[in-house]
């Protein structure tokens, strides 16, 4: 059922998206799902921001992730929270593709180039229920804009992990440790490559960090973590947590 909903979703858009998915305001010509005002109200992530600088420094200090690219801060009550929730729980897959295209445009604007885009794999049961992996949609949209190929099967999840929402940063690292593996047949394409690892929202970064570790063990030379949303550090703004995977 999830697959069929995703397949016919663009047809449904013609009839059921007269209002903004977030604020319910009438959509203008050319607007789909979300109005221009709600897009404009999102807080963009800038490289000079304290949260961005600290997260980037933490990633580089670990030696697994070399760069960070995020579109917007994940804030309570803002449209990105609505989009992320719709992607995860309401099976509105077109949001993922649109966010991915915007992520691709941001990569081009900032001069981020790579050899391969790899989405964070979803728990198999959840992917069957939704009919898709939201990170696959983001990666596909990003690939369409940048021309960088993406491989949704490069990394697979090999161990079940509990919901990370209520876990501390240390607990998240322990929970996600050794939960992924690089498929043996994909290792050749990774040697010496710059890989972009795509997730919908980065909170502590434990998931993308673990995948980056696996990719570098398989021979990748450089890893950039990319996401539609980035959680603000405590004290920086009205951030909200979301279930990872």
Short mmCIF file of C-alpha atoms in Angstrom, two decimals:
data_model
loop_
_atom_site.label_atom_id
_atom_site.label_comp_id
_atom_site.label_asym_id
_atom_site.label_seq_id
_atom_site.Cartn_x
_atom_site.Cartn_y
_atom_site.Cartn_z
CA UNK A 1 0.00 0.00 0.00
CA UNK A 2 2.82 2.41 0.80
CA UNK A 3 4.31 1.83 -2.65
CA UNK A 4 0.99 2.52 -4.37
CA UNK A 5 0.47 5.72 -2.40
CA UNK A 6 3.91 6.93 -3.42
CA UNK A 7 3.34 5.92 -7.05
CA UNK A 8 0.05 7.78 -7.41
CA UNK A 9 0.89 10.70 -5.16
CA UNK A 10 1.69 13.11 -8.04
CA UNK A 11 -1.78 12.43 -9.48
CA UNK A 12 -3.33 13.15 -6.09
CA UNK A 13 -1.46 16.45 -5.98
CA UNK A 14 -3.60 17.71 -8.85
CA UNK A 15 -6.71 17.46 -6.73
CA UNK A 16 -5.79 17.70 -3.06
CA UNK A 17 -3.11 20.37 -2.64
CA UNK A 18 -5.07 23.62 -2.95
CA UNK A 19 -3.91 24.53 0.56
CA UNK A 20 -0.45 24.77 2.10
CA UNK A 21 0.31 21.55 3.94
CA UNK A 22 1.66 23.51 6.92
CA UNK A 23 -0.41 26.71 7.35
CA UNK A 24 -3.45 25.78 5.21
CA UNK A 25 -3.23 29.07 3.27
CA UNK A 26 -4.36 28.89 -0.37
CA UNK A 27 -1.52 27.94 -2.70
CA UNK A 28 -0.62 30.32 -5.51
CA UNK A 29 -0.04 29.17 -9.08
CA UNK A 30 3.14 27.14 -9.27
CA UNK A 31 3.21 26.35 -5.54
CA UNK A 32 2.95 22.71 -4.55
CA UNK A 33 2.35 21.35 -1.06
CA UNK A 34 3.99 24.30 0.75
CA UNK A 35 3.43 28.03 0.23
CA UNK A 36 6.24 30.50 -0.41
CA UNK A 37 5.67 32.16 2.97
CA UNK A 38 6.27 28.91 4.86
CA UNK A 39 9.44 28.22 2.89
CA UNK A 40 10.63 31.75 3.62
CA UNK A 41 9.90 31.35 7.36
CA UNK A 42 12.39 28.49 7.69
CA UNK A 43 15.71 29.43 9.29
CA UNK A 44 18.53 28.66 6.85
CA UNK A 45 21.74 27.07 8.10
CA UNK A 46 24.71 29.35 7.48
CA UNK A 47 28.36 28.37 7.71
CA UNK A 48 28.99 31.24 10.14
CA UNK A 49 26.38 30.01 12.64
CA UNK A 50 27.63 28.76 16.00
CA UNK A 51 25.68 25.49 15.71
CA UNK A 52 27.08 24.77 12.24
CA UNK A 53 30.65 25.59 13.27
CA UNK A 54 30.53 23.46 16.42
CA UNK A 55 28.92 20.48 14.66
CA UNK A 56 31.48 20.70 11.85
CA UNK A 57 34.35 20.87 14.34
CA UNK A 58 33.01 17.84 16.23
CA UNK A 59 32.69 15.83 13.04
CA UNK A 60 36.21 16.68 11.88
CA UNK A 61 37.69 15.97 15.31
CA UNK A 62 36.33 12.42 15.13
CA UNK A 63 38.01 11.99 11.77
CA UNK A 64 35.01 10.36 10.11
CA UNK A 65 33.14 13.31 8.55
CA UNK A 66 35.00 16.04 6.69
CA UNK A 67 32.19 18.46 5.84
CA UNK A 68 28.57 19.35 6.63
CA UNK A 69 25.77 20.62 4.40
CA UNK A 70 22.32 21.33 5.88
CA UNK A 71 19.44 23.40 4.56
CA UNK A 72 17.36 24.55 7.52
CA UNK A 73 17.29 24.42 11.29
CA UNK A 74 14.77 21.96 12.67
CA UNK A 75 12.53 24.16 14.82
CA UNK A 76 9.33 23.47 16.68
CA UNK A 77 6.24 24.75 14.91
CA UNK A 78 8.03 25.54 11.65
CA UNK A 79 7.19 23.97 8.32
CA UNK A 80 10.24 21.68 8.33
CA UNK A 81 8.83 19.85 11.35
CA UNK A 82 5.59 19.38 9.42
CA UNK A 83 7.46 18.12 6.36
CA UNK A 84 9.62 15.70 8.34
CA UNK A 85 6.59 14.34 10.17
CA UNK A 86 4.68 13.95 6.90
CA UNK A 87 7.61 12.10 5.36
CA UNK A 88 7.92 9.71 8.28
CA UNK A 89 4.32 9.14 9.31
CA UNK A 90 1.93 10.39 6.61
CA UNK A 91 3.59 8.85 3.57
CA UNK A 92 3.94 12.11 1.64
CA UNK A 93 7.02 11.18 -0.34
CA UNK A 94 7.05 14.17 -2.70
CA UNK A 95 8.32 16.34 0.17
CA UNK A 96 11.51 14.28 0.23
CA UNK A 97 12.22 14.81 -3.46
CA UNK A 98 11.64 18.58 -3.21
CA UNK A 99 13.90 18.89 -0.17
CA UNK A 100 16.52 16.82 -1.98
CA UNK A 101 16.41 19.13 -4.99
CA UNK A 102 16.90 22.13 -2.72
CA UNK A 103 19.78 20.32 -1.03
CA UNK A 104 21.32 19.72 -4.43
CA UNK A 105 20.99 23.39 -5.34
CA UNK A 106 22.70 24.32 -2.06
CA UNK A 107 25.54 21.91 -2.83
CA UNK A 108 26.11 23.54 -6.22
CA UNK A 109 25.95 27.01 -4.72
CA UNK A 110 28.55 26.13 -2.08
CA UNK A 111 30.82 24.27 -4.46
CA UNK A 112 30.32 20.85 -2.85
CA UNK A 113 31.29 18.18 -5.38
CA UNK A 114 31.39 14.43 -4.86
CA UNK A 115 31.62 11.06 -6.58
CA UNK A 116 28.65 9.35 -4.95
CA UNK A 117 25.58 10.09 -2.82
CA UNK A 118 24.59 7.48 -0.23
CA UNK A 119 21.31 7.73 1.74
CA UNK A 120 20.99 6.53 5.32
CA UNK A 121 19.24 3.13 5.14
CA UNK A 122 15.94 2.71 6.92
CA UNK A 123 14.81 -0.16 9.09
CA UNK A 124 13.39 -2.74 6.67
CA UNK A 125 10.08 -3.03 8.49
CA UNK A 126 9.57 0.73 8.46
CA UNK A 127 10.49 0.95 4.79
CA UNK A 128 7.92 -1.72 3.94
CA UNK A 129 5.26 0.12 5.94
CA UNK A 130 5.95 3.50 4.31
CA UNK A 131 6.69 2.17 0.88
CA UNK A 132 9.89 4.20 0.69
CA UNK A 133 12.93 5.43 2.60
CA UNK A 134 12.76 9.22 3.01
CA UNK A 135 16.54 9.51 2.72
CA UNK A 136 16.39 7.72 -0.66
CA UNK A 137 14.03 10.44 -1.88
CA UNK A 138 16.31 13.19 -0.61
CA UNK A 139 19.33 11.55 -2.24
CA UNK A 140 17.45 11.09 -5.51
CA UNK A 141 16.40 14.73 -5.61
CA UNK A 142 19.93 15.84 -4.81
CA UNK A 143 21.34 13.59 -7.52
CA UNK A 144 18.91 14.95 -10.12
CA UNK A 145 20.14 18.51 -9.53
CA UNK A 146 23.88 17.87 -9.08
CA UNK A 147 24.37 15.03 -11.53
CA UNK A 148 26.20 13.04 -8.85
CA UNK A 149 25.04 9.39 -8.92
CA UNK A 150 23.38 7.96 -5.83
CA UNK A 151 23.35 4.39 -4.61
CA UNK A 152 20.49 3.47 -2.25
CA UNK A 153 21.98 0.01 -1.70
CA UNK A 154 25.60 0.89 -0.92
CA UNK A 155 24.99 0.61 2.83
CA UNK A 156 22.53 -1.66 4.57
CA UNK A 157 21.23 -1.82 8.11
CA UNK A 158 22.21 -5.10 9.75
CA UNK A 159 20.99 -4.60 13.29
CA UNK A 160 17.75 -3.34 14.79
CA UNK A 161 18.07 -0.12 16.81
CA UNK A 162 15.63 1.38 19.28
CA UNK A 163 14.07 4.79 18.76
CA UNK A 164 16.67 7.45 19.55
CA UNK A 165 14.37 10.33 20.49
CA UNK A 166 14.81 10.05 24.26
CA UNK A 167 18.46 8.95 24.22
CA UNK A 168 21.46 11.05 25.21
CA UNK A 169 24.25 11.66 22.70
CA UNK A 170 26.34 8.87 24.25
CA UNK A 171 23.39 6.47 24.28
CA UNK A 172 22.73 7.25 20.62
CA UNK A 173 26.30 6.39 19.72
CA UNK A 174 26.05 3.09 21.57
CA UNK A 175 22.64 2.34 20.06
CA UNK A 176 23.78 2.89 16.48
CA UNK A 177 27.24 1.27 16.76
CA UNK A 178 27.79 -1.49 14.18
CA UNK A 179 24.21 -1.15 12.94
CA UNK A 180 25.32 -0.77 9.30
CA UNK A 181 27.61 -2.41 6.81
CA UNK A 182 28.86 -1.57 3.33
CA UNK A 183 27.76 -4.13 0.77
CA UNK A 184 30.85 -6.01 -0.50
CA UNK A 185 29.99 -5.42 -4.18
CA UNK A 186 29.95 -1.65 -3.59
CA UNK A 187 33.41 -1.40 -2.08
CA UNK A 188 35.20 -0.98 -5.39
CA UNK A 189 33.27 2.20 -6.23
CA UNK A 190 34.13 3.69 -2.83
CA UNK A 191 37.91 3.52 -3.01
CA UNK A 192 39.28 7.05 -2.97
CA UNK A 193 35.81 8.52 -3.41
CA UNK A 194 34.20 11.62 -1.93
CA UNK A 195 30.83 10.41 -0.64
CA UNK A 196 27.87 12.50 0.48
CA UNK A 197 25.85 10.74 3.20
CA UNK A 198 22.25 12.01 3.18
CA UNK A 199 19.84 11.99 6.13
CA UNK A 200 16.58 13.88 6.61
CA UNK A 201 17.47 15.47 9.97
CA UNK A 202 20.79 15.51 11.84
CA UNK A 203 20.36 15.79 15.61
CA UNK A 204 23.57 14.62 17.31
CA UNK A 205 25.06 13.19 14.14
CA UNK A 206 25.49 9.69 15.56
CA UNK A 207 23.85 7.99 12.58
CA UNK A 208 25.76 9.75 9.80
CA UNK A 209 28.98 9.45 11.81
CA UNK A 210 28.61 5.68 12.09
CA UNK A 211 27.90 5.31 8.38
CA UNK A 212 30.87 7.54 7.56
CA UNK A 213 33.07 5.26 9.66
CA UNK A 214 31.90 2.23 7.68
CA UNK A 215 32.44 4.02 4.36
CA UNK A 216 35.97 5.09 5.25
CA UNK A 217 36.82 1.57 6.36
CA UNK A 218 35.66 0.49 2.90
CA UNK A 219 38.05 2.94 1.25
CA UNK A 220 36.18 6.24 0.91
CA UNK A 221 38.58 9.19 1.09
CA UNK A 222 36.22 11.99 2.10
CA UNK A 223 32.73 12.16 3.62
CA UNK A 224 30.28 15.06 3.61
CA UNK A 225 27.17 14.73 5.78
CA UNK A 226 24.11 16.36 4.20
CA UNK A 227 20.61 16.86 5.58
CA UNK A 228 17.43 18.85 5.05
CA UNK A 229 17.29 19.69 8.77
CA UNK A 230 19.84 20.36 11.49
CA UNK A 231 18.93 20.49 15.17
CA UNK A 232 20.11 23.66 16.90
CA UNK A 233 22.44 23.17 19.83
CA UNK A 234 20.86 23.65 23.24
CA UNK A 235 20.49 27.34 24.04
CA UNK A 236 20.76 28.43 20.42
CA UNK A 237 17.09 28.45 19.51
CA UNK A 238 13.70 26.69 19.64
CA UNK A 239 14.81 23.31 18.33
CA UNK A 240 12.79 20.11 18.57
CA UNK A 241 13.92 16.50 18.46
CA UNK A 242 12.55 13.93 16.07
CA UNK A 243 12.76 10.17 15.99
CA UNK A 244 15.87 9.17 14.05
CA UNK A 245 14.96 6.48 11.50
#
